[in-house]
Amino acid sequence: MRVVVFSAHPDDEAFGCGGTLFKHKSSGDEIFWIITTSVFHGQGYSEEWIESRNEEIDSVKRMLNIKRSISLKLSYYEVDR
């Protein structure tokens, strides 16, 4: 089975359906992740914070064995207004 999870922000997938995603992983299903937002320097985020966030995303991808992830790279401000 193929599963696609959409999350506005990284961590929404864990809070919203983390248990279900781990169940799909244990069943051998292919999981795809679409993240709609990203953070940018122009929003006031430091390079260190952005790097830390990207490392956390990579960690989640490994834990869930995400086959492919796509970031739409919208700013938080575009989505949260």
Coordinates of N, CA and C in Angstrom, one line a residue:
M1 N 0.8 -1.2 0.0 CA 0.0 0.0 0.0 C 0.9 1.2 0.0
R2 N 0.4 2.3 -0.6 CA 1.1 3.6 -0.6 C 0.3 4.6 0.2
V3 N 1.0 5.3 1.1 CA 0.4 6.2 2.0 C 1.0 7.6 1.8
V4 N 0.2 8.6 1.7 CA 0.7 10.0 1.6 C 0.2 10.8 2.8
V5 N 1.1 11.4 3.5 CA 0.7 12.3 4.6 C 1.1 13.7 4.3
F6 N 0.1 14.6 4.5 CA 0.3 16.0 4.3 C 0.5 16.7 5.6
S7 N 1.4 17.6 5.8 CA 1.5 18.3 7.1 C 1.9 19.7 6.8
A8 N 1.1 20.6 7.4 CA 1.4 22.1 7.2 C 2.8 22.4 7.8
H9 N 3.1 21.8 9.0 CA 4.4 22.1 9.6 C 5.0 20.7 10.0
P10 N 6.3 20.6 9.9 CA 6.9 19.3 10.4 C 6.5 19.2 11.9
D11 N 6.1 18.1 12.3 CA 5.6 17.6 13.6 C 4.1 17.4 13.6
D12 N 3.4 18.0 12.6 CA 2.0 17.8 12.5 C 1.7 16.3 12.2
E13 N 2.5 15.7 11.4 CA 2.3 14.3 11.0 C 2.4 13.4 12.3
A14 N 3.3 13.8 13.2 CA 3.5 13.0 14.4 C 2.4 13.1 15.3
F15 N 1.9 14.4 15.5 CA 0.8 14.6 16.5 C -0.5 14.1 15.9
G16 N -0.7 14.3 14.6 CA -1.9 13.9 14.0 C -2.1 12.5 13.7
C17 N -1.1 11.8 13.2 CA -1.2 10.4 12.8 C 0.0 9.6 13.0
G18 N 0.9 9.9 13.9 CA 2.1 9.2 14.1 C 2.0 7.7 14.3
G19 N 1.0 7.3 15.2 CA 0.8 5.9 15.4 C 0.4 5.2 14.2
T20 N -0.5 5.8 13.4 CA -0.9 5.2 12.1 C 0.2 5.1 11.2
L21 N 1.1 6.1 11.1 CA 2.3 6.0 10.2 C 3.2 4.9 10.6
F22 N 3.4 4.7 11.9 CA 4.3 3.6 12.4 C 3.6 2.2 12.1
K23 N 2.3 2.2 12.1 CA 1.6 0.9 11.8 C 1.8 0.6 10.3
H24 N 1.7 1.7 9.4 CA 2.0 1.5 8.0 C 3.4 1.0 7.8
K25 N 4.3 1.6 8.5 CA 5.8 1.3 8.4 C 6.0 -0.2 8.7
S26 N 5.4 -0.7 9.8 CA 5.6 -2.0 10.2 C 4.9 -3.0 9.3
S27 N 3.9 -2.5 8.5 CA 3.2 -3.4 7.5 C 4.0 -3.4 6.2
G28 N 5.1 -2.6 6.1 CA 5.9 -2.5 4.9 C 5.3 -1.6 3.8
D29 N 4.4 -0.8 4.2 CA 3.8 0.2 3.2 C 4.8 1.3 2.9
E30 N 4.6 1.8 1.7 CA 5.5 3.0 1.3 C 4.8 4.2 1.8
I31 N 5.6 5.1 2.5 CA 5.1 6.3 3.0 C 5.7 7.5 2.3
F32 N 4.9 8.4 1.9 CA 5.4 9.7 1.2 C 4.9 10.8 2.1
W33 N 5.7 11.9 2.2 CA 5.4 13.0 3.1 C 5.5 14.3 2.3
I34 N 4.5 15.1 2.4 CA 4.4 16.4 1.8 C 4.3 17.4 2.9
I35 N 5.4 18.3 3.0 CA 5.4 19.3 4.0 C 5.1 20.6 3.3
T36 N 4.1 21.4 3.7 CA 3.8 22.6 2.9 C 4.6 23.8 3.3
T37 N 5.1 23.9 4.5 CA 5.8 25.1 4.9 C 7.3 24.9 5.1
S38 N 8.0 26.0 5.1 CA 9.5 26.0 5.4 C 9.8 27.3 6.2
V39 N 11.0 27.3 6.7 CA 11.4 28.6 7.4 C 12.6 29.2 6.6
F40 N 12.7 30.5 6.7 CA 13.7 31.2 5.9 C 14.4 32.2 6.8
H41 N 15.6 32.6 6.4 CA 16.4 33.7 7.1 C 15.6 35.0 7.2
G42 N 14.9 35.3 6.1 CA 14.1 36.5 6.1 C 13.0 36.6 7.1
Q43 N 12.6 35.5 7.7 CA 11.6 35.4 8.7 C 12.2 35.6 10.1
G44 N 13.6 35.7 10.1 CA 14.2 35.9 11.4 C 14.8 34.6 12.0
Y45 N 14.8 33.5 11.3 CA 15.4 32.3 11.8 C 16.9 32.2 11.5
S46 N 17.6 31.8 12.5 CA 19.1 31.7 12.3 C 19.4 30.5 11.5
E47 N 20.6 30.5 10.9 CA 21.1 29.3 10.2 C 21.2 28.1 11.1
E48 N 21.6 28.2 12.3 CA 21.6 27.1 13.2 C 20.3 26.5 13.5
W49 N 19.2 27.4 13.6 CA 17.9 26.9 13.9 C 17.4 26.1 12.7
I50 N 17.6 26.7 11.5 CA 17.1 26.1 10.2 C 17.8 24.7 10.1
E51 N 19.1 24.7 10.3 CA 19.8 23.4 10.2 C 19.3 22.4 11.2
S52 N 19.0 22.8 12.4 CA 18.5 21.9 13.4 C 17.1 21.3 13.0
R53 N 16.3 22.2 12.5 CA 15.0 21.8 12.0 C 15.1 20.8 10.9
N54 N 16.0 21.0 9.9 CA 16.2 20.1 8.8 C 16.7 18.7 9.3
E55 N 17.6 18.7 10.3 CA 18.1 17.5 10.9 C 16.9 16.7 11.6
E56 N 16.0 17.4 12.3 CA 14.9 16.8 12.9 C 14.0 16.2 11.8
I57 N 13.8 16.9 10.7 CA 13.0 16.3 9.6 C 13.6 15.1 9.1
D58 N 14.9 15.1 8.8 CA 15.7 13.9 8.4 C 15.5 12.7 9.3
S59 N 15.6 13.0 10.6 CA 15.4 12.0 11.6 C 14.1 11.3 11.5
V60 N 13.0 12.1 11.4 CA 11.7 11.6 11.2 C 11.6 10.7 10.0
K61 N 12.2 11.2 8.9 CA 12.1 10.4 7.6 C 12.8 9.1 7.8
R62 N 13.9 9.0 8.5 CA 14.6 7.7 8.8 C 13.7 6.8 9.7
M63 N 13.2 7.4 10.8 CA 12.3 6.6 11.7 C 11.1 6.0 11.0
L64 N 10.5 6.7 10.1 CA 9.3 6.2 9.5 C 9.6 5.6 8.1
N65 N 10.9 5.5 7.8 CA 11.3 4.9 6.5 C 10.5 5.6 5.3
I66 N 10.5 6.9 5.3 CA 9.8 7.7 4.3 C 10.5 7.4 3.0
K67 N 9.7 7.0 2.0 CA 10.2 6.7 0.7 C 10.6 8.0 0.0
R68 N 9.8 9.0 0.1 CA 10.1 10.3 -0.6 C 9.3 11.4 0.2
S69 N 10.0 12.5 0.3 CA 9.4 13.7 0.9 C 9.5 14.9 0.0
I70 N 8.5 15.7 0.0 CA 8.4 16.9 -0.8 C 8.1 18.1 0.0
S71 N 8.9 19.1 -0.1 CA 8.6 20.4 0.6 C 8.1 21.4 -0.4
L72 N 6.9 22.0 -0.1 CA 6.4 23.0 -1.0 C 7.0 24.4 -0.7
K73 N 7.7 24.5 0.4 CA 8.5 25.7 0.8 C 7.7 27.0 0.9
L74 N 6.5 26.8 1.3 CA 5.7 28.0 1.6 C 6.2 28.6 2.9
S75 N 6.1 29.9 3.1 CA 6.5 30.4 4.4 C 5.3 30.2 5.4
Y76 N 5.6 30.1 6.7 CA 4.6 30.0 7.7 C 3.6 31.1 7.6
Y77 N 4.0 32.3 7.2 CA 3.1 33.4 7.1 C 2.1 33.2 6.0
E78 N 2.5 32.6 4.9 CA 1.5 32.3 3.9 C 0.4 31.4 4.2
V79 N 0.8 30.4 5.1 CA -0.1 29.3 5.5 C -1.0 29.7 6.7
D80 N -0.4 30.4 7.7 CA -1.0 30.6 9.0 C -1.9 31.8 9.0
R81 N -2.0 32.6 8.0 CA -2.8 33.8 8.0 C -4.3 33.5 7.8

